[in-house]
Coordinates of C-alpha atoms and ligand atoms in Angstrom, one line a residue:
M15 CA 4.3 -44.1 -139.5
P16 CA 2.9 -41.3 -137.3
D17 CA 1.9 -38.1 -139.2
T18 CA 4.6 -35.9 -137.7
R19 CA 7.4 -38.4 -138.6
K20 CA 6.0 -38.8 -142.1
R21 CA 6.0 -35.0 -142.6
S22 CA 9.5 -34.6 -141.3
S23 CA 10.8 -37.5 -143.5
I24 CA 9.2 -35.8 -146.6
W25 CA 10.7 -32.5 -145.5
L26 CA 14.2 -34.2 -145.3
Q27 CA 13.8 -35.6 -148.8
F28 CA 12.7 -32.2 -150.1
K29 CA 15.7 -30.6 -148.4
D30 CA 18.1 -33.1 -150.1
F31 CA 16.5 -32.5 -153.4
F32 CA 16.7 -28.7 -152.9
F33 CA 20.4 -29.0 -151.9
V34 CA 21.3 -30.9 -155.1
L35 CA 19.3 -28.4 -157.2
V36 CA 21.1 -25.5 -155.7
L37 CA 24.5 -27.2 -156.3
S38 CA 23.6 -27.9 -159.9
L39 CA 22.4 -24.3 -160.6
S40 CA 25.5 -22.8 -159.0
Q41 CA 27.6 -24.9 -161.4
F42 CA 25.5 -23.7 -164.3
R43 CA 26.0 -20.1 -163.4
L44 CA 29.7 -20.6 -162.9
H45 CA 30.2 -22.0 -166.3
G46 CA 27.8 -19.9 -168.2
S47 CA 30.2 -17.0 -167.7
T48 CA 33.4 -18.5 -169.0
G49 CA 34.7 -17.4 -172.4
L50 CA 35.7 -20.8 -173.8
R51 CA 33.0 -23.4 -173.6
S52 CA 34.3 -26.3 -171.6
G53 CA 35.0 -29.5 -173.3
S54 CA 35.3 -28.1 -176.9
Q55 CA 39.1 -28.7 -176.9
A56 CA 38.5 -32.4 -176.0
N57 CA 38.1 -32.9 -179.8
F58 CA 41.9 -32.4 -180.0
F59 CA 42.6 -35.2 -177.5
P60 CA 40.5 -38.2 -178.4
P61 CA 41.2 -41.2 -176.1
L62 CA 42.6 -44.3 -177.9
E63 CA 41.3 -47.5 -176.3
D64 CA 43.4 -50.2 -177.9
A65 CA 46.2 -51.9 -176.1
M66 CA 49.3 -50.0 -177.0
L67 CA 52.1 -52.5 -176.5
P68 CA 52.9 -55.3 -179.0
S69 CA 50.8 -58.4 -178.4
G70 CA 52.6 -60.9 -176.3
S71 CA 54.5 -58.3 -174.3
F72 CA 53.5 -60.0 -171.1
N73 CA 53.8 -63.6 -172.2
N74 CA 55.0 -65.9 -169.4
R75 CA 54.6 -63.1 -166.9
M76 CA 52.4 -63.1 -163.8
A77 CA 50.7 -59.9 -162.6
L78 CA 49.0 -59.2 -159.3
I79 CA 46.5 -56.3 -159.3
T80 CA 45.0 -55.3 -156.0
G81 CA 41.4 -54.0 -156.4
G82 CA 41.5 -55.6 -159.9
G83 CA 37.8 -56.5 -159.8
T84 CA 36.5 -53.0 -160.5
G85 CA 37.2 -49.6 -162.1
L86 CA 40.8 -48.8 -163.1
G87 CA 42.2 -52.1 -161.6
R88 CA 39.8 -54.0 -163.8
A89 CA 40.9 -52.1 -166.9
M90 CA 44.6 -52.7 -166.1
T91 CA 43.9 -56.4 -165.6
A92 CA 42.1 -56.5 -169.0
T93 CA 45.0 -54.9 -170.8
L94 CA 47.7 -57.0 -169.1
S95 CA 45.7 -60.1 -169.8
Q96 CA 45.2 -59.2 -173.4
L97 CA 49.0 -58.7 -173.7
G98 CA 49.6 -62.2 -172.5
A99 CA 49.9 -62.0 -168.7
Q100 CA 48.5 -64.4 -166.3
C101 CA 46.7 -62.1 -163.8
I102 CA 45.7 -62.5 -160.2
I103 CA 43.2 -60.0 -158.9
A104 CA 42.7 -59.5 -155.1
S105 CA 40.3 -57.6 -152.9
R106 CA 37.5 -58.2 -150.4
K107 CA 34.6 -59.1 -152.6
L108 CA 35.2 -62.6 -154.0
D109 CA 32.0 -62.6 -156.1
V110 CA 33.0 -59.4 -157.8
L111 CA 36.5 -60.7 -158.4
Q112 CA 35.3 -64.0 -159.8
R113 CA 32.9 -62.3 -162.2
T114 CA 35.6 -60.0 -163.5
A115 CA 38.1 -62.8 -163.8
E116 CA 35.7 -65.0 -165.8
E117 CA 34.8 -62.1 -168.1
I118 CA 38.4 -61.1 -168.8
S119 CA 39.6 -64.7 -169.2
S120 CA 36.9 -65.5 -171.7
Q121 CA 37.8 -62.4 -173.8
T122 CA 41.6 -62.8 -173.8
G123 CA 42.0 -66.6 -173.4
N124 CA 44.5 -66.0 -170.6
K125 CA 43.7 -67.2 -167.1
V126 CA 42.7 -64.6 -164.5
H127 CA 42.7 -65.8 -160.9
A128 CA 40.5 -64.3 -158.1
V129 CA 41.9 -64.3 -154.6
Q130 CA 40.0 -62.8 -151.6
C131 CA 42.1 -60.5 -149.5
D132 CA 41.6 -57.5 -147.2
V133 CA 44.9 -55.6 -147.6
R134 CA 44.4 -54.0 -144.1
D135 CA 45.1 -57.4 -142.5
P136 CA 48.7 -58.4 -142.7
Q137 CA 47.9 -62.1 -141.9
A138 CA 45.3 -62.1 -144.8
V139 CA 47.9 -60.6 -147.1
S140 CA 50.4 -63.3 -146.1
Q141 CA 47.8 -66.0 -146.8
C142 CA 46.9 -64.3 -150.1
V143 CA 50.6 -64.4 -151.2
D144 CA 50.7 -68.2 -150.1
Q145 CA 47.7 -68.7 -152.4
I146 CA 49.3 -66.8 -155.3
E147 CA 52.6 -68.8 -154.9
A148 CA 50.6 -72.0 -155.2
L149 CA 48.5 -70.7 -158.2
T150 CA 51.1 -69.0 -160.4
G151 CA 54.4 -68.6 -158.5
L152 CA 55.5 -65.2 -157.3
P153 CA 54.4 -62.4 -159.6
D154 CA 56.7 -60.3 -161.9
V155 CA 54.3 -57.4 -161.8
I156 CA 52.6 -56.0 -158.7
I157 CA 50.1 -53.2 -159.0
N158 CA 49.0 -51.6 -155.7
N159 CA 45.7 -50.1 -156.9
A160 CA 43.2 -50.9 -154.0
A161 CA 42.0 -47.9 -152.2
G162 CA 39.2 -46.4 -150.1
N163 CA 38.1 -42.8 -150.1
F164 CA 35.1 -40.4 -149.5
V165 CA 34.7 -36.7 -149.3
C166 CA 34.1 -35.4 -145.7
P167 CA 34.9 -32.3 -143.8
S168 CA 37.8 -33.2 -141.6
E169 CA 36.0 -32.0 -138.4
R170 CA 33.4 -34.8 -139.1
L171 CA 35.9 -37.6 -139.4
S172 CA 35.9 -40.2 -136.6
P173 CA 39.1 -41.9 -135.6
N174 CA 37.8 -45.1 -137.3
A175 CA 37.1 -43.2 -140.5
W176 CA 40.7 -42.0 -140.5
K177 CA 42.0 -45.4 -139.7
T178 CA 39.9 -47.1 -142.3
I179 CA 41.2 -45.0 -145.2
T180 CA 44.8 -44.9 -144.1
D181 CA 44.8 -48.7 -143.4
I182 CA 43.6 -49.5 -146.8
V183 CA 45.7 -47.1 -148.7
L184 CA 49.0 -46.8 -146.8
N185 CA 49.2 -49.9 -144.6
G186 CA 47.6 -52.1 -147.3
T187 CA 50.1 -51.0 -149.9
A188 CA 52.9 -51.5 -147.4
F189 CA 51.7 -55.0 -146.3
V190 CA 51.4 -56.2 -149.9
T191 CA 54.7 -54.7 -151.0
L192 CA 56.7 -55.9 -148.0
E193 CA 55.2 -59.4 -148.0
L194 CA 55.9 -59.9 -151.8
G195 CA 59.2 -58.0 -151.7
K196 CA 60.6 -60.2 -148.9
R197 CA 59.6 -63.4 -150.7
L198 CA 60.9 -62.2 -154.1
I199 CA 64.2 -61.2 -152.5
Q200 CA 64.5 -64.7 -150.9
N201 CA 63.8 -66.3 -154.3
Q202 CA 66.2 -63.8 -156.1
K203 CA 63.4 -62.8 -158.4
G204 CA 63.1 -59.3 -159.9
A205 CA 59.8 -57.5 -160.2
S206 CA 58.1 -54.3 -161.2
F207 CA 56.0 -52.6 -158.5
L208 CA 53.5 -49.8 -159.4
A209 CA 51.4 -47.8 -157.0
I210 CA 48.4 -45.8 -158.1
T211 CA 48.1 -42.6 -156.1
T212 CA 46.5 -39.3 -157.1
I213 CA 47.5 -35.8 -158.1
Y214 CA 46.6 -34.4 -154.6
A215 CA 49.2 -36.8 -153.0
E216 CA 51.6 -34.0 -154.0
S217 CA 49.5 -30.9 -153.2
G218 CA 47.4 -32.2 -150.3
S219 CA 43.6 -31.5 -150.5
G220 CA 40.9 -30.5 -148.1
F221 CA 37.9 -32.8 -147.7
V222 CA 39.9 -36.0 -148.6
V223 CA 42.5 -35.6 -145.9
P224 CA 43.0 -39.3 -144.9
S225 CA 43.3 -40.2 -148.6
A226 CA 45.8 -37.3 -149.3
S227 CA 47.9 -38.2 -146.3
A228 CA 47.9 -41.9 -147.0
K229 CA 48.7 -41.5 -150.8
A230 CA 51.6 -39.1 -149.9
G231 CA 52.9 -41.9 -147.6
V232 CA 52.6 -44.4 -150.5
E233 CA 54.7 -42.1 -152.7
A234 CA 57.3 -41.8 -150.0
L235 CA 57.3 -45.6 -149.6
Y236 CA 57.7 -46.3 -153.3
K237 CA 60.4 -43.6 -153.8
S238 CA 62.3 -45.0 -150.8
L239 CA 62.2 -48.6 -152.0
A240 CA 63.2 -47.6 -155.5
A241 CA 66.4 -46.5 -154.0
E242 CA 66.8 -49.4 -151.6
W243 CA 65.7 -52.5 -153.5
G244 CA 67.1 -51.9 -157.0
R245 CA 69.9 -54.2 -155.9
Y246 CA 67.3 -57.0 -155.7
G247 CA 66.0 -56.4 -159.2
H248 CA 62.9 -54.5 -158.1
R249 CA 61.6 -51.3 -159.8
F250 CA 59.1 -49.0 -158.0
N251 CA 57.0 -46.4 -159.9
I252 CA 54.0 -44.3 -159.2
I253 CA 51.1 -43.1 -161.4
Q254 CA 49.0 -40.2 -160.2
P255 CA 45.8 -40.3 -162.1
G256 CA 43.5 -37.3 -162.5
P257 CA 39.7 -37.9 -162.6
I258 CA 38.6 -41.0 -164.5
R259 CA 35.0 -42.0 -164.2
T260 CA 34.5 -45.1 -162.1
K261 CA 31.6 -45.9 -159.9
G262 CA 33.8 -46.5 -156.8
A263 CA 35.4 -43.0 -157.1
F264 CA 32.6 -40.8 -158.4
S265 CA 29.9 -42.2 -156.1
R266 CA 32.0 -41.3 -153.1
L267 CA 33.7 -38.0 -154.3
D268 CA 30.9 -36.4 -156.3
P269 CA 27.7 -38.2 -155.1
T270 CA 25.3 -35.7 -156.7
G271 CA 27.3 -35.2 -159.9
A272 CA 27.2 -31.4 -159.2
F273 CA 31.0 -31.0 -159.5
E274 CA 31.8 -32.9 -162.6
K275 CA 31.4 -30.0 -165.0
A276 CA 33.6 -27.7 -162.9
M277 CA 36.2 -30.4 -162.9
I278 CA 36.1 -30.9 -166.7
D279 CA 36.3 -27.1 -167.2
R280 CA 39.6 -26.9 -165.3
I281 CA 41.2 -29.7 -167.3
P282 CA 43.1 -28.2 -170.2
T283 CA 42.4 -31.3 -172.4
G284 CA 38.7 -30.7 -171.8
R285 CA 37.7 -34.2 -170.7
L286 CA 38.1 -36.9 -168.1
G287 CA 40.6 -39.7 -168.6
T288 CA 39.5 -43.2 -169.5
P289 CA 40.2 -46.5 -167.8
A290 CA 41.8 -47.8 -171.1
E291 CA 44.2 -44.9 -171.2
I292 CA 45.5 -45.5 -167.7
A293 CA 45.7 -49.2 -168.4
N294 CA 48.0 -48.6 -171.3
L295 CA 50.3 -46.4 -169.2
A296 CA 50.3 -48.9 -166.3
A297 CA 51.1 -51.7 -168.8
Y298 CA 54.0 -49.7 -170.3
V299 CA 55.5 -48.8 -166.8
S300 CA 55.2 -52.5 -165.8
S301 CA 56.7 -53.9 -169.0
N302 CA 60.3 -54.6 -169.9
Y303 CA 60.1 -51.6 -172.3
A304 CA 60.3 -49.5 -169.1
S305 CA 63.1 -51.5 -167.4
W306 CA 65.2 -48.4 -166.9
M307 CA 62.3 -46.6 -165.2
S308 CA 62.4 -46.6 -161.4
G309 CA 61.4 -44.0 -158.8
A310 CA 59.3 -42.2 -161.3
V311 CA 56.2 -40.3 -160.4
I312 CA 54.0 -40.0 -163.5
R313 CA 51.2 -37.5 -163.4
F314 CA 48.4 -38.5 -165.8
D315 CA 45.7 -36.0 -165.5
G316 CA 45.0 -34.1 -168.8
G317 CA 46.8 -31.1 -167.3
E318 CA 44.5 -30.6 -164.3
Y319 CA 47.3 -30.2 -161.7
V320 CA 49.0 -27.4 -163.4
S321 CA 45.7 -25.8 -164.3
L322 CA 44.7 -25.7 -160.7
A323 CA 48.1 -24.5 -159.6
G324 CA 48.8 -21.5 -161.9
E325 CA 47.8 -18.3 -160.3
F326 CA 46.8 -16.6 -163.6
N327 CA 45.1 -19.6 -165.2
E328 CA 41.6 -18.1 -164.6
L329 CA 42.5 -15.6 -167.3
R330 CA 41.4 -18.3 -169.8
S331 CA 37.9 -16.8 -169.5
V332 CA 39.0 -13.3 -170.7
T333 CA 37.6 -12.8 -174.3
P334 CA 39.7 -11.4 -177.1
D335 CA 37.8 -8.1 -176.9
Q336 CA 38.4 -7.9 -173.2
W337 CA 42.1 -8.5 -173.9
K338 CA 42.3 -5.5 -176.2
L339 CA 41.0 -3.3 -173.3
L340 CA 43.3 -4.9 -170.8
E341 CA 46.3 -4.6 -173.1
A342 CA 45.6 -0.9 -173.7
M343 CA 45.3 -0.3 -170.0
I344 CA 48.6 -2.1 -169.3
R345 CA 50.4 -0.3 -172.2
K346 CA 49.2 3.1 -170.9
T347 CA 50.9 2.5 -167.6
K348 CA 54.2 4.4 -167.4
G349 CA 56.6 4.0 -164.5
S350 CA 55.9 2.4 -161.1
Ligands
LIG417 C1 35.5 -31.3 -156.3 C2 35.6 -32.7 -156.5 C3 34.7 -33.1 -157.6 C4 34.6 -34.3 -158.1 C5 35.3 -35.5 -157.8 C6 34.9 -36.6 -158.7 C7 35.7 -37.5 -159.1 C8 37.1 -37.9 -158.7 C9 38.2 -37.1 -159.0 C10 39.4 -37.5 -158.6 C11 39.6 -38.7 -157.8 C12 40.9 -38.7 -157.0 C13 41.3 -39.6 -156.2 C14 40.5 -40.8 -155.9 C15 41.0 -41.6 -155.0 C16 40.3 -42.9 -154.6 O1 40.7 -43.6 -153.8 S1 38.8 -43.2 -155.4 C17 38.4 -44.9 -154.9 C18 37.2 -44.9 -154.1 N1 36.8 -46.3 -153.9 C19 36.5 -46.8 -152.7 O2 36.5 -46.1 -151.7 C20 36.1 -48.3 -152.7 C21 36.2 -48.9 -151.3 N2 35.5 -48.1 -150.3 C22 34.8 -48.7 -149.3 O3 34.7 -49.9 -149.2 C23 34.1 -47.8 -148.3 O4 33.7 -46.6 -148.9 C24 35.0 -47.5 -147.1 C25 34.3 -46.6 -146.1 C26 36.3 -46.8 -147.5 C27 35.5 -48.8 -146.3 O5 34.4 -49.6 -146.1 P1 34.3 -50.4 -144.7 O6 33.0 -51.2 -144.8 O7 35.5 -51.0 -144.3 O8 34.1 -49.2 -143.7 P2 32.8 -48.6 -142.8 O9 32.6 -49.6 -141.7 O10 31.6 -48.4 -143.7 O11 33.3 -47.2 -142.3 C28 34.5 -47.1 -141.5 C29 34.5 -45.8 -140.8 O12 34.4 -44.7 -141.7 C30 33.2 -43.9 -141.5 N3 32.7 -43.5 -142.8 C31 32.3 -44.2 -143.8 N4 31.8 -43.5 -144.8 C32 31.9 -42.2 -144.4 C33 31.5 -40.9 -145.0 N5 31.0 -40.9 -146.2 N6 31.7 -39.8 -144.2 C34 32.2 -39.9 -143.0 N7 32.6 -41.1 -142.4 C35 32.4 -42.2 -143.1 C36 32.3 -44.9 -140.9 O13 31.2 -44.2 -140.2 C37 33.2 -45.7 -140.0 O14 33.6 -44.9 -138.8 P3 32.9 -45.2 -137.4 O15 31.4 -44.8 -137.6 O16 33.5 -44.2 -136.5 O17 33.1 -46.6 -137.0
NDP418 N1 38.9 -42.9 -160.6 C1 39.6 -41.8 -160.4 O1 39.2 -40.7 -160.8 C2 40.9 -41.9 -159.6 C3 41.3 -43.0 -159.0 N2 42.5 -43.1 -158.3 C4 43.0 -44.3 -157.7 O2 42.8 -45.4 -158.6 C5 42.7 -46.6 -157.9 C6 41.4 -47.3 -158.4 O3 40.3 -46.5 -158.1 P1 38.9 -46.7 -158.9 O4 39.0 -47.8 -159.8 O5 38.5 -45.4 -159.3 O6 37.9 -47.1 -157.7 P2 37.3 -48.5 -157.2 O7 36.5 -48.2 -156.0 O8 36.6 -49.2 -158.4 O9 38.5 -49.4 -156.8 C7 39.0 -49.6 -155.5 C8 39.3 -51.1 -155.4 O10 39.9 -51.3 -154.1 C9 39.4 -52.5 -153.5 N3 39.5 -52.4 -152.1 C10 39.0 -51.4 -151.3 N4 39.3 -51.7 -150.0 C11 40.0 -52.8 -150.0 C12 40.6 -53.6 -149.0 N5 40.5 -53.3 -147.7 N6 41.4 -54.7 -149.4 C13 41.5 -55.1 -150.7 N7 40.9 -54.3 -151.7 C14 40.2 -53.3 -151.3 C15 38.0 -52.5 -154.0 O11 37.5 -53.9 -154.0 P3 36.6 -54.6 -152.9 O12 35.5 -53.7 -152.6 O13 36.3 -55.9 -153.5 O14 37.6 -54.7 -151.7 C16 38.0 -51.9 -155.4 O15 38.1 -52.9 -156.4 C17 42.7 -46.2 -156.5 O16 44.0 -46.3 -155.9 C18 42.3 -44.7 -156.5 O17 42.8 -44.1 -155.3 C19 43.3 -42.0 -158.2 C20 42.9 -40.8 -158.8 C21 41.7 -40.7 -159.6

């Protein structure tokens, strides 16, 4: 490599390193000043990792989990499988799916099938459902969990970046739901549909605008179908998770790790969620214990959403001594 290029490449690496350092230091400064040390309250809210429902709750039931090879989808598959379900996991990477399927099957003794499918392609979805019908018959439980996302200022998004995320999240969920829904209706078979969205589907969020728009669309789709397809025996529910560490999410949304502490600080329960916790909730919502639940939007975020929303919540950092002063000032005020 010529000297000038070598020097500019070293300079670029140094600039990257410096950027990460500044981000980390600014987080340190931000949190050094808060009254309550972040995370200490997490001791009150220990995550339970065991399957919550009685064993056998999903015996003789078939469950399809899109994006079931990794992260939260994998955890949901493990829990449903442990509870007796025969699972089918579907996404693009067959090798990842097969590895997960084998690992979970060998732990639970229940078969997990791996089916390759890009949910953006309606023909591929139709062929995937053909394959599922041949393997297990139509599923009783459908979890639309597959997603794509990355942080990016909106002015930097290309049309294809927008299309990629909205195709996976909104169109993918619609293609899977409509293909299965139509076949279930034809076969007069009931089912539970669950969509995994996110807390900012409700509020919107800068820097993840395609994801926010598509997840909001998914919520509209599921609430609408809850009203329309109850007559066919179909339930539709939504879980909005807050932050739960997975490689897929965190590597694309907080690639330097600089924002994690700020995120934990604003969560009233003082910690991230765990994959096993959301798997228990998803299992409950998809089970017959929740057969009266339809059209529900369940926020599962340790309190992060309300913490971000409340105008005065920053007052958590005011110390008891500072409160004495503030109270005295307020009490001294007479009239308006
Ligand atoms: C303050 C916040 C702090 C911390 C946050 C930390 C934790 C999380 C907290 C909450 C999470 C809340 C919600 C989470 C929602 C999620 O969905 S997380 C799940 C994330 N998982 C995935 O994304 C897995 C699948 N993803 C992928 O496969 C890829 O990332 C993909 C880009 C989505 C799709 O891959 P594909 O190969 O199909 O696409 P490409 O050809 O690579 O790209 C298509 C076009 O997009 C453009 N692109 C790609 N990456 C970027 C980027 N980083 N920035 C800008 N543009 C990008 C790419 O260039 C293509 O466009 P073109 O060049 O015009 O053709
Ligand atoms: N982790 C978190 O903090 C949060 C996650 N969520 C949601 O939870 C769900 C799971 O995310 P998480 O486990 O964290 O992340 P992952 O990246 O691990 O999961 C995303 C899954 O989607 C699959 N997928 C992506 N594109 C496609 C496609 N075109 N066709 C089929 N499958 C596809 C991926 O498999 P493959 O690459 O093989 O296709 C992967 O298994 C998502 O809906 C996400 O939006 C919501 C809020 C917070």
